[in-house]
Short mmCIF file of C-alpha atoms and ligand atoms in Angstrom, two decimals:
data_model
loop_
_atom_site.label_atom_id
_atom_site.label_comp_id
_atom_site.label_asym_id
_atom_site.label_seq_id
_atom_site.Cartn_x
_atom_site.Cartn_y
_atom_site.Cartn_z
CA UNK A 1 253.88 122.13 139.88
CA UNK A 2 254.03 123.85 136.29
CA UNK A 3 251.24 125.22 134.22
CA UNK A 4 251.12 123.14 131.14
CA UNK A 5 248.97 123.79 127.78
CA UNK A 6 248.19 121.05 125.80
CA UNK A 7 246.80 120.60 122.15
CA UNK A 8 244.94 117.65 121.48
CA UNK A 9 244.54 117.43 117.32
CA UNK A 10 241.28 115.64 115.09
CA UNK A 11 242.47 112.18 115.08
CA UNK A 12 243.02 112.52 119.10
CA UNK A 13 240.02 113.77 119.12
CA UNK A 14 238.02 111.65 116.43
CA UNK A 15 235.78 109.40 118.92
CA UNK A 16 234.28 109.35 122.13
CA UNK A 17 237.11 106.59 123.29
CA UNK A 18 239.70 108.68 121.93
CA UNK A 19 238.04 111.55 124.34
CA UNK A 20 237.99 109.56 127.36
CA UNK A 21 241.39 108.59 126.37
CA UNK A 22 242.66 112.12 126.38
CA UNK A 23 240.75 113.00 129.64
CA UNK A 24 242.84 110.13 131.54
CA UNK A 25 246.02 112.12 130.05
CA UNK A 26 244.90 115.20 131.59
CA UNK A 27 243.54 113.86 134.53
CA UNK A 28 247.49 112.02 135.03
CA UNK A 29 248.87 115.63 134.76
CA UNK A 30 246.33 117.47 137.26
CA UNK A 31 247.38 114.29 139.52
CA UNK A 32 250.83 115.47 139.58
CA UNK A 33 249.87 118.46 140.19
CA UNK A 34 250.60 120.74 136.90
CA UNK A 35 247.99 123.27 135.97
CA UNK A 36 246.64 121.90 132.65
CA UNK A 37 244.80 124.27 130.06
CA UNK A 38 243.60 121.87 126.84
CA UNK A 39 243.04 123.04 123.76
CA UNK A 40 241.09 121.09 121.08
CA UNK A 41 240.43 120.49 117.47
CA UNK A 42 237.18 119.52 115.79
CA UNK A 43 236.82 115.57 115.39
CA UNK A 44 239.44 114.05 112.50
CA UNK A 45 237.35 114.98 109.55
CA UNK A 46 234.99 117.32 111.13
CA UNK A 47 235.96 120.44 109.36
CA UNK A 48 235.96 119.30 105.74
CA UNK A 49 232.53 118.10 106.30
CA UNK A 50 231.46 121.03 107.62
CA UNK A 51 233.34 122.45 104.65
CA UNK A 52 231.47 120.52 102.43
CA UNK A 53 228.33 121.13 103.95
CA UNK A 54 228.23 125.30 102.91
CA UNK A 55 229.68 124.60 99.34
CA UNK A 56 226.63 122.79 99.00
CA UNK A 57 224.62 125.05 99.93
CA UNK A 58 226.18 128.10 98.47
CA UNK A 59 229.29 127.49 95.57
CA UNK A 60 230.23 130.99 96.47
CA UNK A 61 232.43 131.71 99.40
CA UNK A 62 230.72 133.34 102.22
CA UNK A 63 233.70 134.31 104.74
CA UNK A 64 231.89 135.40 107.79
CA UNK A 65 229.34 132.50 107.65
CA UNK A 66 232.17 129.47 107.23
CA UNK A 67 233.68 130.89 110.08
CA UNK A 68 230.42 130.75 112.20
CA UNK A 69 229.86 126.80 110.84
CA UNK A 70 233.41 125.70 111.33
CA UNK A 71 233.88 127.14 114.34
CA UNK A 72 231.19 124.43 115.74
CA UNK A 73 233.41 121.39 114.59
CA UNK A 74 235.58 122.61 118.11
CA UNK A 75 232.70 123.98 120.17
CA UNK A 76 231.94 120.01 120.23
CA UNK A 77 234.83 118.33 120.96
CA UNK A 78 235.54 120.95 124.21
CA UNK A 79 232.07 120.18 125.63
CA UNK A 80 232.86 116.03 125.27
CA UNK A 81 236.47 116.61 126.68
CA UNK A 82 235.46 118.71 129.67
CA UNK A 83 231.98 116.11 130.37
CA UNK A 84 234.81 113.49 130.37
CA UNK A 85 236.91 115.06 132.55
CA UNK A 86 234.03 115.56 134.71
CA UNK A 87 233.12 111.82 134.49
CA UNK A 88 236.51 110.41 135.61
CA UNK A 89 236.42 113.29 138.93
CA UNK A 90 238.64 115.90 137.29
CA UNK A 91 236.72 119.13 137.26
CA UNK A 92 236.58 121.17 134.14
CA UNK A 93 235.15 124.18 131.90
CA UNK A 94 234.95 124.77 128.39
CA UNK A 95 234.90 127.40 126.68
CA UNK A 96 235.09 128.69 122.67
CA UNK A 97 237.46 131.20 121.38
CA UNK A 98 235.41 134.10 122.32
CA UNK A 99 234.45 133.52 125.29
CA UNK A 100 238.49 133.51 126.67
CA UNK A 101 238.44 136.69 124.38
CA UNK A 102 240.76 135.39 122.02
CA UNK A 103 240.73 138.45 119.90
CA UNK A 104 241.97 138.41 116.59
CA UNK A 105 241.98 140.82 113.50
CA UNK A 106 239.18 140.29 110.97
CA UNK A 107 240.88 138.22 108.27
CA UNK A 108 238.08 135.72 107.83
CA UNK A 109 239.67 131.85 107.42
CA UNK A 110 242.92 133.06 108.10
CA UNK A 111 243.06 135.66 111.57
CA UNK A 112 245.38 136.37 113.37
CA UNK A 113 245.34 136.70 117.40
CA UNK A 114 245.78 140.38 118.77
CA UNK A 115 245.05 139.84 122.42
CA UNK A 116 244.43 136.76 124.80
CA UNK A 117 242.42 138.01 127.86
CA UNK A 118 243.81 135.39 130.40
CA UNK A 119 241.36 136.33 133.80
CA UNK A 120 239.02 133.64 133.32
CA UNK A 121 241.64 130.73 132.39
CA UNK A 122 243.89 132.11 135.74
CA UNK A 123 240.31 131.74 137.88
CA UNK A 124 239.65 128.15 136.41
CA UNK A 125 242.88 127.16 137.37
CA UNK A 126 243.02 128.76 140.52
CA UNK A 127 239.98 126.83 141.97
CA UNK A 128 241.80 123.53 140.90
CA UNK A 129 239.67 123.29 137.40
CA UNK A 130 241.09 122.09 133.70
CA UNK A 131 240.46 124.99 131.24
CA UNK A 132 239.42 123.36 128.01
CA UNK A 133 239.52 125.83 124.89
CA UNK A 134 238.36 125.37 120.95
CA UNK A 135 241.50 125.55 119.20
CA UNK A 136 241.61 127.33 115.73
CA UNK A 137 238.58 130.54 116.61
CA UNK A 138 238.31 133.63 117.88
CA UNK A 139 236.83 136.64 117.66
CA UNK A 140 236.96 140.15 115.93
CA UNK A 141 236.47 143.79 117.66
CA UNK A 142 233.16 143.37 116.36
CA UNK A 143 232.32 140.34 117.94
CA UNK A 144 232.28 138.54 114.44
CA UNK A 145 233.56 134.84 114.82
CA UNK A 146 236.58 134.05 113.11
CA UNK A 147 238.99 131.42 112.57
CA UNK A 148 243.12 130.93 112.22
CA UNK A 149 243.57 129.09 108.98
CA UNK A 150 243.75 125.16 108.66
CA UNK A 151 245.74 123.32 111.15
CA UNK A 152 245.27 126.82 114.01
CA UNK A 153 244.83 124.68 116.93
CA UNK A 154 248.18 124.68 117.06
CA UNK A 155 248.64 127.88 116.90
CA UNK A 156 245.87 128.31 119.49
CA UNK A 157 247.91 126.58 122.30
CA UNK A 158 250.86 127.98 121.49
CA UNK A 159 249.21 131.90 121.76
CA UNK A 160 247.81 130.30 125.48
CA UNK A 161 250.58 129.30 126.36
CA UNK A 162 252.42 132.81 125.92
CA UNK A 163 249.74 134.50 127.49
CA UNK A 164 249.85 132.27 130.11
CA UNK A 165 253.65 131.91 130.41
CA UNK A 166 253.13 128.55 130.79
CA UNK A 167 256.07 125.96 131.24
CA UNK A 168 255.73 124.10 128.45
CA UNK A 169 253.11 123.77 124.90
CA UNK A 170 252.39 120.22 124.31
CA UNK A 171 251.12 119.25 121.03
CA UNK A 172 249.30 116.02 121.01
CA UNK A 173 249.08 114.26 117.28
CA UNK A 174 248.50 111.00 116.22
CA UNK A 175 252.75 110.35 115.49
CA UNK A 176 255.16 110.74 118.51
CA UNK A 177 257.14 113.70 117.15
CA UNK A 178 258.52 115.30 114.17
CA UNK A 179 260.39 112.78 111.50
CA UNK A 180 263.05 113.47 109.41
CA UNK A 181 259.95 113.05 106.73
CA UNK A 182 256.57 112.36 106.86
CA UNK A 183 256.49 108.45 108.27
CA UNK A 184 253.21 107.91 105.97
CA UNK A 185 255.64 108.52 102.97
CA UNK A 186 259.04 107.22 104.18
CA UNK A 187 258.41 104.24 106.16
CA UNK A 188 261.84 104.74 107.56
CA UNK A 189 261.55 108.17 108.57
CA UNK A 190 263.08 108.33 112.63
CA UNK A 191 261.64 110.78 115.63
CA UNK A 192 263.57 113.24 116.01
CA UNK A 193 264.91 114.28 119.69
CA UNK A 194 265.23 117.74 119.06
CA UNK A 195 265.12 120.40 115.96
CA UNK A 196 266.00 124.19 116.17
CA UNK A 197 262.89 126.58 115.43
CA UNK A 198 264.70 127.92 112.84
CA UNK A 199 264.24 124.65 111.23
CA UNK A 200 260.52 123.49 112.45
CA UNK A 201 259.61 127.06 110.82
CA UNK A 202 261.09 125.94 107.43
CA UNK A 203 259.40 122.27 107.47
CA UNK A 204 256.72 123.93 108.15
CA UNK A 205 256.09 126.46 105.78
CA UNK A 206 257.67 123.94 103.45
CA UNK A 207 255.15 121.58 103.20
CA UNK A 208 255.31 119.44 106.98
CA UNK A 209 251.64 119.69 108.65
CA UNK A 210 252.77 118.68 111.46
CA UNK A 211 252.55 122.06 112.94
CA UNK A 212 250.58 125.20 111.60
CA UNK A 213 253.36 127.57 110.33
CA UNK A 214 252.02 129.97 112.24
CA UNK A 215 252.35 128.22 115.88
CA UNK A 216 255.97 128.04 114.86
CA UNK A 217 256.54 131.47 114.30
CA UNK A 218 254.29 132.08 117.48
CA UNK A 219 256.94 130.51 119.41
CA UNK A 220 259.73 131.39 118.19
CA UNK A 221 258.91 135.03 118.89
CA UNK A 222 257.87 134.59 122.46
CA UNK A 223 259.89 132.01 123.27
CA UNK A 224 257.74 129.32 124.05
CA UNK A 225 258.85 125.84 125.05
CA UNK A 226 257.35 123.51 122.15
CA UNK A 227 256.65 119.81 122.03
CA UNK A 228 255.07 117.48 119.47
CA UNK A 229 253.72 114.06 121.13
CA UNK A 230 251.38 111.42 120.08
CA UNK A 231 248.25 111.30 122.42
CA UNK A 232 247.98 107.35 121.60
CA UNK A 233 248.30 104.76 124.37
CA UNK A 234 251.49 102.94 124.33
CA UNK A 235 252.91 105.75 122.13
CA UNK A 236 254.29 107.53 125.07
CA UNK A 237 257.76 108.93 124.57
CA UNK A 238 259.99 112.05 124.59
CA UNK A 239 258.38 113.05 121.65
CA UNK A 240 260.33 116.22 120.14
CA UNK A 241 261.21 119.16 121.86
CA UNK A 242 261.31 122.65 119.22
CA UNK A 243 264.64 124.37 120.43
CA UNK A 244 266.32 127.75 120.09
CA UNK A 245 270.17 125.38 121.21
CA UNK A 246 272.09 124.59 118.42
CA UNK A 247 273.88 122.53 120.95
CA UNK A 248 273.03 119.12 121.57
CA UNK A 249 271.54 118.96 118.56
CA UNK A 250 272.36 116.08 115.68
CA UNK A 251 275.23 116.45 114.04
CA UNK A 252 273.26 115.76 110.62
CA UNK A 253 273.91 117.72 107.36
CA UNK A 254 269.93 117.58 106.57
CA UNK A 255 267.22 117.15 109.58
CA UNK A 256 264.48 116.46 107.33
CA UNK A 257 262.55 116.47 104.35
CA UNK A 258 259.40 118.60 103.41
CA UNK A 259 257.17 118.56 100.41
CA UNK A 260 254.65 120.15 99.13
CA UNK A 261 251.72 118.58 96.73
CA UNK A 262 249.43 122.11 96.80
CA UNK A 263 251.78 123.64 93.86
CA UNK A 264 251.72 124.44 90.63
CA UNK A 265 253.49 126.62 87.67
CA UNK A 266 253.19 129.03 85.05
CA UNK A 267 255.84 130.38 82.86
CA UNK A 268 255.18 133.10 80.23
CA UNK A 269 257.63 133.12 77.30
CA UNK A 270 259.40 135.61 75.12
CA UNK A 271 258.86 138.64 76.99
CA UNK A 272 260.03 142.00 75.55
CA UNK A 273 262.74 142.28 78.61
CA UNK A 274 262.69 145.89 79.49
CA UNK A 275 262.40 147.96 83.03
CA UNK A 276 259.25 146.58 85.39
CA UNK A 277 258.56 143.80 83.14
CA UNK A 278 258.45 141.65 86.70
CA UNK A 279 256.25 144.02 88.42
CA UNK A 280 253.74 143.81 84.70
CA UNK A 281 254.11 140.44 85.45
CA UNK A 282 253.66 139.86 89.05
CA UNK A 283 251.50 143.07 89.75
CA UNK A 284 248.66 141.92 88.54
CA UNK A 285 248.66 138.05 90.13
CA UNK A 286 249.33 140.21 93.90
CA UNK A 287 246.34 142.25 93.15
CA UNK A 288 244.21 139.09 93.18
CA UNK A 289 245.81 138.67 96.21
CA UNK A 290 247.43 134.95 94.81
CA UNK A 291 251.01 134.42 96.49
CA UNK A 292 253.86 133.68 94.74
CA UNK A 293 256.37 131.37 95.74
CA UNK A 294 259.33 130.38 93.41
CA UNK A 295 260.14 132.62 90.40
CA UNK A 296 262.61 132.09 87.47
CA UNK A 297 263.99 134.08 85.38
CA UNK A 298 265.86 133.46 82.45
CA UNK A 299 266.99 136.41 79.63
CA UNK A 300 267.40 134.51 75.89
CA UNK A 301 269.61 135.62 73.01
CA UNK A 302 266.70 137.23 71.35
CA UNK A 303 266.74 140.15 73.98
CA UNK A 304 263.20 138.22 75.64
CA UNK A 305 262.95 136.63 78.76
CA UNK A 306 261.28 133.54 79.98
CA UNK A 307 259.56 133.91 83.24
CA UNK A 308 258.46 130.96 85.50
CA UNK A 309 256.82 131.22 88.68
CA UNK A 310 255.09 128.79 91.37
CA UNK A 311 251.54 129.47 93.36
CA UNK A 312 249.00 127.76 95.03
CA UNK A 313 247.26 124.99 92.96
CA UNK A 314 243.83 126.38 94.10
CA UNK A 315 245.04 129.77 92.81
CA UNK A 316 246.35 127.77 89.63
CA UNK A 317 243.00 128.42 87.01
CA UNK A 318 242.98 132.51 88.28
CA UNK A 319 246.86 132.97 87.85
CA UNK A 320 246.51 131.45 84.39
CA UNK A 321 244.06 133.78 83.03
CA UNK A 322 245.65 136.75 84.68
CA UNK A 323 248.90 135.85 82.93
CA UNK A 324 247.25 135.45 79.56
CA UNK A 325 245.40 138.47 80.16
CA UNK A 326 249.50 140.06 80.97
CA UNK A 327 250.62 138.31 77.92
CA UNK A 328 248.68 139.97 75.24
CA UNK A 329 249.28 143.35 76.99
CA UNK A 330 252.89 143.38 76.82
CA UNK A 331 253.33 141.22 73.53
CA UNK A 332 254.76 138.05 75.22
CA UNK A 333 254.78 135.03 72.41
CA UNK A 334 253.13 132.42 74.72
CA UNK A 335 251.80 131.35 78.50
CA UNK A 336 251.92 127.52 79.83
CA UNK A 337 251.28 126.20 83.02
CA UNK A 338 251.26 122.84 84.72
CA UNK A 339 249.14 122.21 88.17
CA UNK A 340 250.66 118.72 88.51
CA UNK A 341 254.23 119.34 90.30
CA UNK A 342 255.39 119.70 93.46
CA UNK A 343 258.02 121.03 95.55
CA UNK A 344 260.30 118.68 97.66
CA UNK A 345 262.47 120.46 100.37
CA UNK A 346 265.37 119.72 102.24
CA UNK A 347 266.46 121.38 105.43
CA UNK A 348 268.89 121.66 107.57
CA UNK A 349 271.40 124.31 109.95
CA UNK A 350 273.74 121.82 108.89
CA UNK A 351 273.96 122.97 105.46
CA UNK A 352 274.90 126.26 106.36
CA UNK A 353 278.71 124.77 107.49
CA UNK A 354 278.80 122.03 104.42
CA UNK A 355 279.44 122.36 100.59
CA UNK A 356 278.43 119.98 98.33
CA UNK A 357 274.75 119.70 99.80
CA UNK A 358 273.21 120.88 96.34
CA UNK A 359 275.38 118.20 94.82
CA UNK A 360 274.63 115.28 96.63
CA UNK A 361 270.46 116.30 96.33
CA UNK A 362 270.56 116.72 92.93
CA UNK A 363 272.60 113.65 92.13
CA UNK A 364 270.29 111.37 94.03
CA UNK A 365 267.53 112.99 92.09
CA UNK A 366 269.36 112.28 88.50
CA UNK A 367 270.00 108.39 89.78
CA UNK A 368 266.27 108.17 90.07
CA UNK A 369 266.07 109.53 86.61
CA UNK A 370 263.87 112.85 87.99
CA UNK A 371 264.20 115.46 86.12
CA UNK A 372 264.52 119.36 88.21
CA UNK A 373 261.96 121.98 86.55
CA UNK A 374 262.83 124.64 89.32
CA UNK A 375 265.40 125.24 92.10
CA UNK A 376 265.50 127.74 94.80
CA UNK A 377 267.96 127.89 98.07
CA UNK A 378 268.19 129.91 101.32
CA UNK A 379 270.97 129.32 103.89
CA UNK A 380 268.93 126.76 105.17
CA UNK A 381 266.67 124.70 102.79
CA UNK A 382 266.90 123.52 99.22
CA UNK A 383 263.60 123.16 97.31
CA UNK A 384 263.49 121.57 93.87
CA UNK A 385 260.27 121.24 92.21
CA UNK A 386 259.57 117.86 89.88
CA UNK A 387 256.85 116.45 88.41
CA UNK A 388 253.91 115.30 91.26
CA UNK A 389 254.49 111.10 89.66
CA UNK A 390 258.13 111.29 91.38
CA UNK A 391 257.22 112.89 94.99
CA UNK A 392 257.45 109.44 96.64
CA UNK A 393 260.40 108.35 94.73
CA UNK A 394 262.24 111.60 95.12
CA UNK A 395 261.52 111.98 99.02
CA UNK A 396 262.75 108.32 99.76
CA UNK A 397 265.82 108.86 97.55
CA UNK A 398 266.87 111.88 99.54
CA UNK A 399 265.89 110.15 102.79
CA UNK A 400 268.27 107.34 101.85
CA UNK A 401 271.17 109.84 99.86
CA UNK A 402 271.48 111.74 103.47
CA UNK A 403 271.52 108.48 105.97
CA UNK A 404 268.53 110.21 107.58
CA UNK A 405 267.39 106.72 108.47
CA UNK A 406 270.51 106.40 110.96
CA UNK A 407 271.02 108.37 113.66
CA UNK A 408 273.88 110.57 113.78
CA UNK A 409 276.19 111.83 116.13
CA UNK A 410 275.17 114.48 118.85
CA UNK A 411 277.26 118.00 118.88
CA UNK A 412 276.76 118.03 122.79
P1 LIG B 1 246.56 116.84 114.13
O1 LIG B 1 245.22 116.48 113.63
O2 LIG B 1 246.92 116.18 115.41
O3 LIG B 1 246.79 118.32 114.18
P2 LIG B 1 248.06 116.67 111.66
O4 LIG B 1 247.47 115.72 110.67
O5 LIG B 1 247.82 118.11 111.47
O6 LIG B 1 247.60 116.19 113.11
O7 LIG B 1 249.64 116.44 111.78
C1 LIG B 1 250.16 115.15 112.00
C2 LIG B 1 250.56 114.53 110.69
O8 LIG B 1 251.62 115.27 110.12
C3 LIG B 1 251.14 113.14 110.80
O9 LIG B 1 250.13 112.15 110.78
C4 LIG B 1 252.06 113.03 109.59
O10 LIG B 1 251.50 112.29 108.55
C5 LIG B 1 252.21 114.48 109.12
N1 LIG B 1 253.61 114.89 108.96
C6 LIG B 1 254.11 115.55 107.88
N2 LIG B 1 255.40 115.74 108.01
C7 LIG B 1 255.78 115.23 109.20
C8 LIG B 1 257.01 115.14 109.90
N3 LIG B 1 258.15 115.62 109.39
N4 LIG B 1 257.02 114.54 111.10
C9 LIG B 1 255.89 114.04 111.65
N5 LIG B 1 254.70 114.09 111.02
C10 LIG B 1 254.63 114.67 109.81
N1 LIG B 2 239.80 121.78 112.81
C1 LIG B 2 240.70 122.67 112.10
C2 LIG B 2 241.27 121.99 110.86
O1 LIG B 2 240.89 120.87 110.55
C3 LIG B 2 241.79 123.20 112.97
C4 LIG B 2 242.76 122.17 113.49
O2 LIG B 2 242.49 120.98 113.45
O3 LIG B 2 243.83 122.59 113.98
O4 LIG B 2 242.04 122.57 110.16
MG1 LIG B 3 247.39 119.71 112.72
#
């Protein structure tokens, strides 16, 4: 018998079928045996409606209040899930964020979880009951609803299932595992059996949905045993177990491909290059609290430098007049920005052992005739950025310029 926590995401989620659907999964594991705590996500669409529904009523950003509406969109989908547990004679509670005191700090649309108060779960499943919990909410010391950033379901499960200690985190989506790319881009994109965390993390935070960054991290820190599965019928499979083991693990050079479309760039020329002319830069674009990913530097002839840096394409408009604001402070000759690029990754533990992986990336990239406007490496990823017309072309020539299509040899 184990104690398992699954997440069952929107599109799992996005009917009544689909919910009757997902209670026969649980019901199958309860069957066995296993202790199952479910954690859910609004209905597929659910949240940008809801979304929708407070920009019309207010353009301006009310933080506490979206959190009270969006939090709803999962408050639903538990009470449907545990009725049709119920239904098929497997009994069941539900219950939101706060009410398994899933406390979290106070960061409004983007909390983090403090403290998971696990009696009430560990008396569910003690008299034989699923526990069925709203993924992506919790709340604040003050009682104030909050919620964990798009995509926190995941995270969600994987915080229950270190509070619980539970065997394994299964995350239900609607593909049967993590690709070496996104299969709705690369039609040829293949499951992968297994990927290291260090590598989910960095697919993740590179662009890959597939899992919130954050549930990543989550489990990499306490050690949580992570799965990605598709909840559809006849899509049953392995799916893709997140492991710490190097061993076992594909021999590839590159185990996968992330991108990001959310980017964009600004670059502010002919700087008088002295002392802290990054921090007159930068300074002011952190005080708004925009991040910055990628930055460039490059120091011309004339004693000036060039400075190029990436953020957020919803922070795009507010970087841009901060940095003109910065450019007729410290004399710079011009600004320019462009909010249609993106940044194509590719990762792998592989690379770390191989030369020559820069090479054979940017060579596929020159066949296709795409031009590089930024680069930036780690030991374990490459990102380029490129104009947002070539994503497709440049993801699929990667895919095919690293065989990620064919299976390679195990290290086992
Ligand atoms: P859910 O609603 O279940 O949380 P998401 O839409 O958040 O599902 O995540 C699943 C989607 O992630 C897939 O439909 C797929 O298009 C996308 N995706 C992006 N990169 C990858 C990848 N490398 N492997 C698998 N899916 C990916
Ligand atoms: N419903 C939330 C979202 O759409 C959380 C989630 O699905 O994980 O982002
Ligand atoms: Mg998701």
């Amino acid at each position: 018998m184990a104690l398992i926590v699954q997440k069952y995401g929107g599109t799992s989620v996005g009917s009544v079928e689909r919910i009757q659907n997902v209670a026969r999964k649980v019901k199958l594991f309860r069957d066995r045996g296993d202790d199952v705590v479910v954690v859910v996500s609004a209905m597929s669409g659910e949240t940008n409606r809801l979304l929708d529904l407070a920009r019309g009523v207010n353009p301006e950003h009310c933080a506490r209040e979206t959190d009270v509406l969006l939090a709803t969109g999962e408050q639903v989908t538990i009470a449907l899930l545990a009725m049709a547990l119920k239904a098929i004679g497997c009994d069941a509670r539900s219950y939101t964020g706060s009410q398994v005191h899933i406390l979290t700090d106070s960061a409004h649309s983007k909390a983090r979880i403090l403290e998971i108060d696990q009696n009430k779960m560990r008396d569910d499943l003690a008299q034989g009951r699923v526990v069925v919990v709203a993924g992506f909410q919790g709340a604040d010391e003050h009682g104030n609803i909050t919620t964990l950033g798009r995509g926190g379901s995941d995270t969600t499960a994987v915080a229950l299932a270190a509070a619980l200690k539970a065997d394994e985190c299964q995350i239900y989506t609607d593909v049967d595992g993590v690709y070496t790319t996104d299969p709705r881009v690369v039609a040829e994109a293949r499951r992968l059996d297994r990927i290291t965390f260090e590598e989910m993390l960095e697919m993740a935070s590179l662009g890959s949905k597939v899992l919130q960054i954050r549930s990543v991290e989550f489990a990499g820190k306490f050690n949580v045993p992570l799965r990605v599965l598709s909840s559809f019928e006849g899509k049953e499979g392995p799916g893709t177990l997140i492991t710490y083991e190097e061993d076992g693990m594909e021999e590839a050079l590159i185990s996968g491909i992330a991108f990001n479309r959310d980017e964009a760039k600004l670059t502010i020329q002919g700087v008088p290059d002295q002392p802290g002319v990054a921090y007159r830069i930068l300074g002011p674009i952190g005080e708004a609290d925009i991040e910055v990913d990628m930055i460039v530097q490059n120091v011309g002839a004339d004693g000036t430098t060039d400075f190029t840096f990436t953020v957020h394409r919803n922070d795009y408009e507010k970087a841009l007049k901060l940095l003109r604001q910065t450019a007729t402070d410290v004399g710079a000759r011009e600004v320019a920005g462009d909010n249609k690029i993106v940044k194509i990754s590719i990762v792998g533990v592989g690379m770390r052992s191989h030369a020559g992986i820069a090479s054979t990336m940017f060579q596929a990239l020159a066949k296709e005739g795409i031009n590089i406007r930024m680069i930036s490496t780690s030991e374990i990823k490459i990102s380029v950025v490129v104009d947002e017309k070539y994503l497709e072309l440049g993801v699929r020539a990667l895919h095919t310029a690293f065989e990620l299509d064919q299976a390679p040899a195990t290290n086992a």
